[in-house]
PDB file of C-alpha atoms in Angstrom:
ATOM      1  CA  MET P   1       0.000   0.000   0.000  1.00 58.00           C
ATOM      2  CA  THR P   2       1.372   3.410  -0.935  1.00 68.00           C
ATOM      3  CA  GLU P   3       2.145   6.171   1.532  1.00 66.00           C
ATOM      4  CA  ARG P   4      -0.760   8.302   0.304  1.00 71.00           C
ATOM      5  CA  ALA P   5      -3.203   5.423   0.700  1.00 75.00           C
ATOM      6  CA  LEU P   6      -1.973   4.758   4.251  1.00 73.00           C
ATOM      7  CA  ILE P   7      -2.398   8.401   5.191  1.00 72.00           C
ATOM      8  CA  ARG P   8      -5.878   8.547   3.657  1.00 77.00           C
ATOM      9  CA  ARG P   9      -6.977   5.398   5.459  1.00 80.00           C
ATOM     10  CA  GLU P  10      -5.698   6.686   8.788  1.00 77.00           C
ATOM     11  CA  LEU P  11      -7.394  10.035   8.198  1.00 78.00           C
ATOM     12  CA  VAL P  12     -10.720   8.311   7.540  1.00 83.00           C
ATOM     13  CA  ARG P  13     -10.330   6.133  10.640  1.00 84.00           C
ATOM     14  CA  GLN P  14      -9.482   9.052  12.920  1.00 83.00           C
ATOM     15  CA  THR P  15     -12.311  11.177  11.502  1.00 86.00           C
ATOM     16  CA  ALA P  16     -14.848   8.395  11.985  1.00 88.00           C
ATOM     17  CA  LEU P  17     -13.685   7.783  15.564  1.00 88.00           C
ATOM     18  CA  LEU P  18     -13.881  11.450  16.546  1.00 87.00           C
ATOM     19  CA  PHE P  19     -17.233  11.874  14.808  1.00 89.00           C
ATOM     20  CA  PHE P  20     -18.633   8.868  16.708  1.00 91.00           C
ATOM     21  CA  VAL P  21     -17.454  10.332  20.023  1.00 89.00           C
ATOM     22  CA  PHE P  22     -18.931  13.756  19.270  1.00 89.00           C
ATOM     23  CA  ALA P  23     -22.211  12.289  18.007  1.00 89.00           C
ATOM     24  CA  LEU P  24     -22.509  10.081  21.093  1.00 91.00           C
ATOM     25  CA  LEU P  25     -21.918  13.042  23.418  1.00 91.00           C
ATOM     26  CA  PHE P  26     -24.505  15.164  21.611  1.00 90.00           C
ATOM     27  CA  ALA P  27     -27.009  12.300  21.627  1.00 90.00           C
ATOM     28  CA  LEU P  28     -26.571  11.755  25.372  1.00 93.00           C
ATOM     29  CA  LEU P  29     -26.858  15.476  26.019  1.00 92.00           C
ATOM     30  CA  GLY P  30     -30.005  15.754  23.894  1.00 91.00           C
ATOM     31  CA  ALA P  31     -31.592  12.716  25.543  1.00 91.00           C
ATOM     32  CA  GLY P  32     -30.802  14.092  28.993  1.00 92.00           C
ATOM     33  CA  VAL P  33     -32.256  17.518  28.234  1.00 92.00           C
ATOM     34  CA  TYR P  34     -35.384  16.019  26.641  1.00 91.00           C
ATOM     35  CA  SER P  35     -35.886  13.655  29.568  1.00 89.00           C
ATOM     36  CA  MET P  36     -35.546  16.504  32.064  1.00 90.00           C
ATOM     37  CA  VAL P  37     -37.972  18.774  30.186  1.00 90.00           C
ATOM     38  CA  SER P  38     -40.550  16.038  29.514  1.00 86.00           C
ATOM     39  CA  SER P  39     -40.531  14.891  33.149  1.00 82.00           C
ATOM     40  CA  ASN P  40     -40.871  18.431  34.534  1.00 88.00           C
ATOM     41  CA  ILE P  41     -43.426  19.819  32.091  1.00 89.00           C
ATOM     42  CA  TYR P  42     -46.278  17.952  33.812  1.00 88.00           C
ATOM     43  CA  ARG P  43     -44.969  18.537  37.333  1.00 87.00           C
ATOM     44  CA  ASN P  44     -47.357  21.349  38.218  1.00 84.00           C
ATOM     45  CA  ALA P  45     -50.419  19.489  36.908  1.00 83.00           C
ATOM     46  CA  ASP P  46     -49.401  16.243  38.625  1.00 85.00           C
ATOM     47  CA  GLU P  47     -48.724  17.950  41.949  1.00 84.00           C
ATOM     48  CA  ASN P  48     -52.130  19.635  41.855  1.00 80.00           C
ATOM     49  CA  LEU P  49     -53.830  16.337  41.033  1.00 82.00           C
ATOM     50  CA  GLN P  50     -52.032  14.497  43.823  1.00 81.00           C
ATOM     51  CA  ALA P  51     -52.887  17.275  46.262  1.00 78.00           C
ATOM     52  CA  ILE P  52     -56.552  16.373  45.802  1.00 72.00           C
ATOM     53  CA  GLY P  53     -56.004  13.267  47.915  1.00 62.00           C
ATOM     54  CA  MET P  54     -55.052  15.472  50.840  1.00 60.00           C
ATOM     55  CA  GLU P  55     -58.492  17.109  50.706  1.00 57.00           C
ATOM     56  CA  SER P  56     -60.096  14.149  52.438  1.00 46.00           C
ATOM     57  CA  ASP P  57     -63.166  16.154  53.454  1.00 47.00           C
ATOM     58  CA  TYR P  58     -64.752  16.023  50.007  1.00 47.00           C
ATOM     59  CA  ILE P  59     -64.105  12.295  49.470  1.00 50.00           C
ATOM     60  CA  THR P  60     -66.922  11.518  51.937  1.00 48.00           C
ATOM     61  CA  LEU P  61     -70.564  10.937  51.104  1.00 45.00           C
ATOM     62  CA  ASP P  62     -73.428  11.253  53.522  1.00 44.00           C
ATOM     63  CA  ALA P  63     -75.565   8.788  51.582  1.00 39.00           C
ATOM     64  CA  ALA P  64     -73.683   7.346  48.663  1.00 40.00           C
ATOM     65  CA  GLY P  65     -75.788   6.702  45.615  1.00 42.00           C
ATOM     66  CA  SER P  66     -78.614   9.077  46.520  1.00 44.00           C
ATOM     67  CA  GLY P  67     -79.371  12.170  44.504  1.00 45.00           C
ATOM     68  CA  SER P  68     -78.849  14.494  47.486  1.00 50.00           C
ATOM     69  CA  ALA P  69     -75.436  12.975  48.206  1.00 53.00           C
ATOM     70  CA  ILE P  70     -74.325  13.536  44.616  1.00 53.00           C
ATOM     71  CA  ASP P  71     -75.570  17.123  44.781  1.00 54.00           C
ATOM     72  CA  ASP P  72     -73.726  17.713  48.042  1.00 55.00           C
ATOM     73  CA  LEU P  73     -70.584  16.142  46.609  1.00 55.00           C
ATOM     74  CA  SER P  74     -70.808  18.289  43.472  1.00 54.00           C
ATOM     75  CA  LEU P  75     -71.163  21.434  45.559  1.00 53.00           C
ATOM     76  CA  THR P  76     -68.195  20.458  47.726  1.00 59.00           C
ATOM     77  CA  LEU P  77     -66.095  19.751  44.653  1.00 59.00           C
ATOM     78  CA  GLN P  78     -67.140  23.066  43.136  1.00 55.00           C
ATOM     79  CA  GLN P  79     -66.010  24.899  46.245  1.00 53.00           C
ATOM     80  CA  SER P  80     -62.741  23.033  46.788  1.00 60.00           C
ATOM     81  CA  ILE P  81     -61.213  21.637  43.601  1.00 62.00           C
ATOM     82  CA  VAL P  82     -62.527  24.144  41.069  1.00 61.00           C
ATOM     83  CA  ASP P  83     -61.637  27.094  43.276  1.00 60.00           C
ATOM     84  CA  ALA P  84     -58.147  25.642  43.742  1.00 60.00           C
ATOM     85  CA  ASP P  85     -57.578  25.138  40.000  1.00 66.00           C
ATOM     86  CA  PRO P  86     -60.228  26.228  37.446  1.00 72.00           C
ATOM     87  CA  GLN P  87     -58.757  23.859  34.849  1.00 79.00           C
ATOM     88  CA  PHE P  88     -59.864  20.793  36.796  1.00 84.00           C
ATOM     89  CA  ILE P  89     -62.767  18.703  35.518  1.00 86.00           C
ATOM     90  CA  THR P  90     -64.147  16.049  37.862  1.00 85.00           C
ATOM     91  CA  LEU P  91     -66.255  13.150  36.613  1.00 87.00           C
ATOM     92  CA  ILE P  92     -68.426  11.583  39.298  1.00 85.00           C
ATOM     93  CA  ARG P  93     -69.036   7.900  38.562  1.00 86.00           C
ATOM     94  CA  ASN P  94     -71.088   5.215  40.267  1.00 85.00           C
ATOM     95  CA  GLU P  95     -69.845   1.832  41.402  1.00 84.00           C
ATOM     96  CA  GLN P  96     -70.213   0.433  37.862  1.00 85.00           C
ATOM     97  CA  GLY P  97     -68.156   3.289  36.402  1.00 84.00           C
ATOM     98  CA  ASP P  98     -71.106   5.047  34.734  1.00 86.00           C
ATOM     99  CA  LEU P  99     -70.866   8.835  34.586  1.00 85.00           C
ATOM    100  CA  LEU P 100     -73.297  10.522  36.982  1.00 82.00           C
ATOM    101  CA  GLU P 101     -72.232  14.149  36.760  1.00 81.00           C
ATOM    102  CA  THR P 102     -69.467  16.419  35.500  1.00 82.00           C
ATOM    103  CA  VAL P 103     -68.207  19.130  37.832  1.00 80.00           C
ATOM    104  CA  GLY P 104     -66.047  22.056  36.798  1.00 78.00           C
ATOM    105  CA  LEU P 105     -65.866  25.735  36.078  1.00 73.00           C
ATOM    106  CA  TYR P 106     -68.311  25.629  33.160  1.00 71.00           C
ATOM    107  CA  ALA P 107     -71.999  24.790  33.076  1.00 66.00           C
ATOM    108  CA  SER P 108     -71.711  22.296  30.206  1.00 73.00           C
ATOM    109  CA  TYR P 109     -68.981  20.042  28.834  1.00 77.00           C
ATOM    110  CA  PRO P 110     -68.413  18.225  25.517  1.00 78.00           C
ATOM    111  CA  SER P 111     -70.033  14.831  25.095  1.00 81.00           C
ATOM    112  CA  PHE P 112     -66.711  13.048  24.499  1.00 83.00           C
ATOM    113  CA  LEU P 113     -66.039  13.249  28.237  1.00 82.00           C
ATOM    114  CA  ARG P 114     -68.513  10.373  28.611  1.00 80.00           C
ATOM    115  CA  HIS P 115     -66.077   8.203  26.668  1.00 81.00           C
ATOM    116  CA  ILE P 116     -63.024   9.057  28.764  1.00 87.00           C
ATOM    117  CA  PRO P 117     -61.219   5.782  29.609  1.00 87.00           C
ATOM    118  CA  PHE P 118     -61.863   4.717  33.192  1.00 88.00           C
ATOM    119  CA  ASP P 119     -60.401   1.942  35.322  1.00 88.00           C
ATOM    120  CA  LYS P 120     -61.807   1.698  38.832  1.00 84.00           C
ATOM    121  CA  ASN P 121     -58.847  -0.419  39.903  1.00 86.00           C
ATOM    122  CA  ASP P 122     -56.371   2.320  38.976  1.00 87.00           C
ATOM    123  CA  LEU P 123     -56.666   4.625  41.999  1.00 87.00           C
ATOM    124  CA  GLU P 124     -54.582   7.489  43.409  1.00 85.00           C
ATOM    125  CA  ARG P 125     -52.092   7.354  40.544  1.00 89.00           C
ATOM    126  CA  VAL P 126     -51.581  10.077  37.947  1.00 90.00           C
ATOM    127  CA  TYR P 127     -52.094   8.833  34.386  1.00 91.00           C
ATOM    128  CA  GLN P 128     -52.449  10.367  30.916  1.00 90.00           C
ATOM    129  CA  ILE P 129     -55.372   9.730  28.609  1.00 89.00           C
ATOM    130  CA  ALA P 130     -56.673  11.084  25.304  1.00 88.00           C
ATOM    131  CA  ALA P 131     -60.232  11.904  24.292  1.00 85.00           C
ATOM    132  CA  GLY P 132     -61.830  14.105  21.667  1.00 85.00           C
ATOM    133  CA  GLY P 133     -58.458  15.010  20.193  1.00 86.00           C
ATOM    134  CA  HIS P 134     -57.232  16.360  23.531  1.00 88.00           C
ATOM    135  CA  GLU P 135     -54.756  15.074  26.116  1.00 90.00           C
ATOM    136  CA  TYR P 136     -55.499  14.941  29.822  1.00 91.00           C
ATOM    137  CA  ARG P 137     -53.632  14.095  32.997  1.00 91.00           C
ATOM    138  CA  GLY P 138     -55.940  12.443  35.478  1.00 90.00           C
ATOM    139  CA  ILE P 139     -56.255  10.770  38.833  1.00 89.00           C
ATOM    140  CA  THR P 140     -59.076   8.705  40.353  1.00 89.00           C
ATOM    141  CA  TYR P 141     -60.202   8.495  43.973  1.00 86.00           C
ATOM    142  CA  ALA P 142     -62.858   6.339  45.564  1.00 84.00           C
ATOM    143  CA  ALA P 143     -65.483   7.678  47.989  1.00 77.00           C
ATOM    144  CA  ASN P 144     -66.993   4.936  50.122  1.00 72.00           C
ATOM    145  CA  ASP P 145     -70.078   4.997  52.312  1.00 60.00           C
ATOM    146  CA  GLU P 146     -72.247   2.156  53.646  1.00 61.00           C
ATOM    147  CA  GLY P 147     -70.722  -0.407  51.287  1.00 66.00           C
ATOM    148  CA  GLU P 148     -71.293   1.628  48.112  1.00 75.00           C
ATOM    149  CA  THR P 149     -68.555   3.352  46.132  1.00 80.00           C
ATOM    150  CA  THR P 150     -68.527   6.529  44.108  1.00 83.00           C
ATOM    151  CA  TYR P 151     -65.475   7.302  41.975  1.00 87.00           C
ATOM    152  CA  LEU P 152     -64.085  10.791  41.466  1.00 85.00           C
ATOM    153  CA  GLN P 153     -62.056  11.027  38.259  1.00 88.00           C
ATOM    154  CA  THR P 154     -60.349  14.426  38.146  1.00 87.00           C
ATOM    155  CA  LEU P 155     -58.800  15.582  34.858  1.00 90.00           C
ATOM    156  CA  VAL P 156     -56.720  18.537  33.723  1.00 88.00           C
ATOM    157  CA  ASN P 157     -56.076  19.406  30.083  1.00 88.00           C
ATOM    158  CA  VAL P 158     -52.396  19.334  29.066  1.00 90.00           C
ATOM    159  CA  ASP P 159     -52.666  20.287  25.380  1.00 90.00           C
ATOM    160  CA  SER P 160     -50.568  23.406  25.964  1.00 89.00           C
ATOM    161  CA  GLU P 161     -47.850  21.406  27.724  1.00 90.00           C
ATOM    162  CA  ILE P 162     -47.741  18.915  24.851  1.00 91.00           C
ATOM    163  CA  ALA P 163     -47.544  21.762  22.320  1.00 92.00           C
ATOM    164  CA  ILE P 164     -44.614  23.234  24.244  1.00 92.00           C
ATOM    165  CA  LEU P 165     -42.918  19.835  24.410  1.00 91.00           C
ATOM    166  CA  ASP P 166     -43.432  19.256  20.670  1.00 92.00           C
ATOM    167  CA  GLY P 167     -41.991  22.673  19.839  1.00 93.00           C
ATOM    168  CA  PHE P 168     -39.037  22.050  22.130  1.00 93.00           C
ATOM    169  CA  THR P 169     -38.474  18.624  20.548  1.00 93.00           C
ATOM    170  CA  ARG P 170     -38.383  20.085  17.027  1.00 94.00           C
ATOM    171  CA  THR P 171     -35.981  22.821  18.122  1.00 94.00           C
ATOM    172  CA  LEU P 172     -33.779  20.293  19.884  1.00 93.00           C
ATOM    173  CA  ILE P 173     -33.647  18.072  16.790  1.00 92.00           C
ATOM    174  CA  VAL P 174     -32.665  21.026  14.581  1.00 94.00           C
ATOM    175  CA  TYR P 175     -29.893  22.093  16.929  1.00 93.00           C
ATOM    176  CA  LEU P 176     -28.638  18.531  17.344  1.00 91.00           C
ATOM    177  CA  ALA P 177     -28.564  18.078  13.562  1.00 91.00           C
ATOM    178  CA  ALA P 178     -26.559  21.292  13.214  1.00 93.00           C
ATOM    179  CA  ALA P 179     -24.243  20.146  15.998  1.00 91.00           C
ATOM    180  CA  VAL P 180     -23.674  16.825  14.215  1.00 89.00           C
ATOM    181  CA  VAL P 181     -22.730  18.639  10.998  1.00 91.00           C
ATOM    182  CA  VAL P 182     -20.312  20.856  12.912  1.00 91.00           C
ATOM    183  CA  ALA P 183     -18.947  17.765  14.677  1.00 89.00           C
ATOM    184  CA  ALA P 184     -18.255  16.118  11.299  1.00 89.00           C
ATOM    185  CA  GLY P 185     -16.230  19.131  10.147  1.00 89.00           C
ATOM    186  CA  ALA P 186     -14.437  19.420  13.474  1.00 87.00           C
ATOM    187  CA  SER P 187     -13.615  15.712  13.417  1.00 87.00           C
ATOM    188  CA  TYR P 188     -12.022  16.036   9.979  1.00 84.00           C
ATOM    189  CA  LEU P 189      -9.958  19.103  10.953  1.00 86.00           C
ATOM    190  CA  LEU P 190      -8.807  17.563  14.230  1.00 82.00           C
ATOM    191  CA  SER P 191      -7.878  14.338  12.438  1.00 79.00           C
ATOM    192  CA  ARG P 192      -5.779  16.248   9.906  1.00 78.00           C
ATOM    193  CA  ARG P 193      -4.056  18.115  12.715  1.00 77.00           C
ATOM    194  CA  THR P 194      -3.428  14.896  14.633  1.00 74.00           C
ATOM    195  CA  LEU P 195      -1.924  13.214  11.569  1.00 70.00           C
ATOM    196  CA  LYS P 196       0.440  16.084  10.731  1.00 69.00           C
ATOM    197  CA  PRO P 197       3.348  14.732  12.872  1.00 70.00           C
ATOM    198  CA  ILE P 198       2.800  11.230  11.487  1.00 65.00           C
ATOM    199  CA  VAL P 199       2.801  12.495   7.900  1.00 61.00           C
ATOM    200  CA  ALA P 200       5.933  14.541   8.604  1.00 63.00           C
ATOM    201  CA  ASN P 201       7.699  11.498  10.062  1.00 64.00           C
ATOM    202  CA  MET P 202       6.690   9.316   7.132  1.00 62.00           C
ATOM    203  CA  ARG P 203       7.950  11.888   4.666  1.00 65.00           C
ATOM    204  CA  ALA P 204      11.194  12.304   6.590  1.00 62.00           C
ATOM    205  CA  GLN P 205      11.644   8.526   6.616  1.00 64.00           C
ATOM    206  CA  THR P 206      10.981   8.323   2.886  1.00 65.00           C
ATOM    207  CA  GLU P 207      13.422  11.154   2.205  1.00 64.00           C
ATOM    208  CA  PHE P 208      16.069   9.479   4.363  1.00 58.00           C
ATOM    209  CA  VAL P 209      15.693   6.175   2.509  1.00 60.00           C
ATOM    210  CA  GLN P 210      15.896   7.929  -0.857  1.00 61.00           C
ATOM    211  CA  ASN P 211      19.028   9.886   0.178  1.00 60.00           C
ATOM    212  CA  ALA P 212      20.649   6.809   1.672  1.00 61.00           C
ATOM    213  CA  SER P 213      20.001   4.747  -1.431  1.00 65.00           C
ATOM    214  CA  HIS P 214      21.401   7.523  -3.588  1.00 58.00           C
ATOM    215  CA  GLU P 215      24.543   7.865  -1.473  1.00 61.00           C
ATOM    216  CA  LEU P 216      25.097   4.103  -1.406  1.00 63.00           C
ATOM    217  CA  ARG P 217      24.538   3.633  -5.125  1.00 66.00           C
ATOM    218  CA  THR P 218      28.051   4.710  -6.164  1.00 65.00           C
ATOM    219  CA  PRO P 219      30.025   2.715  -3.553  1.00 67.00           C
ATOM    220  CA  LEU P 220      27.936  -0.347  -4.297  1.00 62.00           C
ATOM    221  CA  ALA P 221      28.532   0.102  -8.026  1.00 64.00           C
ATOM    222  CA  VAL P 222      32.295   0.329  -7.422  1.00 59.00           C
TER     223      VAL P 222
END
């Protein structure tokens, strides 16, 4: 293999190695930033939902299943949860999971709320669900009285948080792509600079061999 081919192969190898290191660092940095942002963007909504469990006074029914109890519960929810966060929507469900009433800031709500996924075994844990083209964070609590159970499914819309996260993701991808392009150029330049001493030594060695062979040619001929 010629000297030029050796140098070219080593340049390609060094460039690929440096590019891999840079790309890996940028990928880890991007993943870390995305993970931090995505985990914190719902923090306020999740903390407010989990704080509902501390309001134990409204998770109590005087006569579960009766119309007056549901009315009293709705009024209590209106005064506590809605006043605490107007974005909250609470679905009151019976023991079979059927929707009894919707409580919130507004007098009426879209019909798709009746089709919100519900699992009565998934209690006191924040989850994310989709309905009607919207995303919600929710939590479910059970109100028990005299052997009957009423479920309180509280939801908060997180469309704005998802829009922010999507915009951040697109921006992050653009910047990471630009960083990768810059890393490719930097890898090539650094590889050339790293190989300069090696190229100089190879050329010096070649020049020495050529000079030595030239100087020895005459004595050997004699």
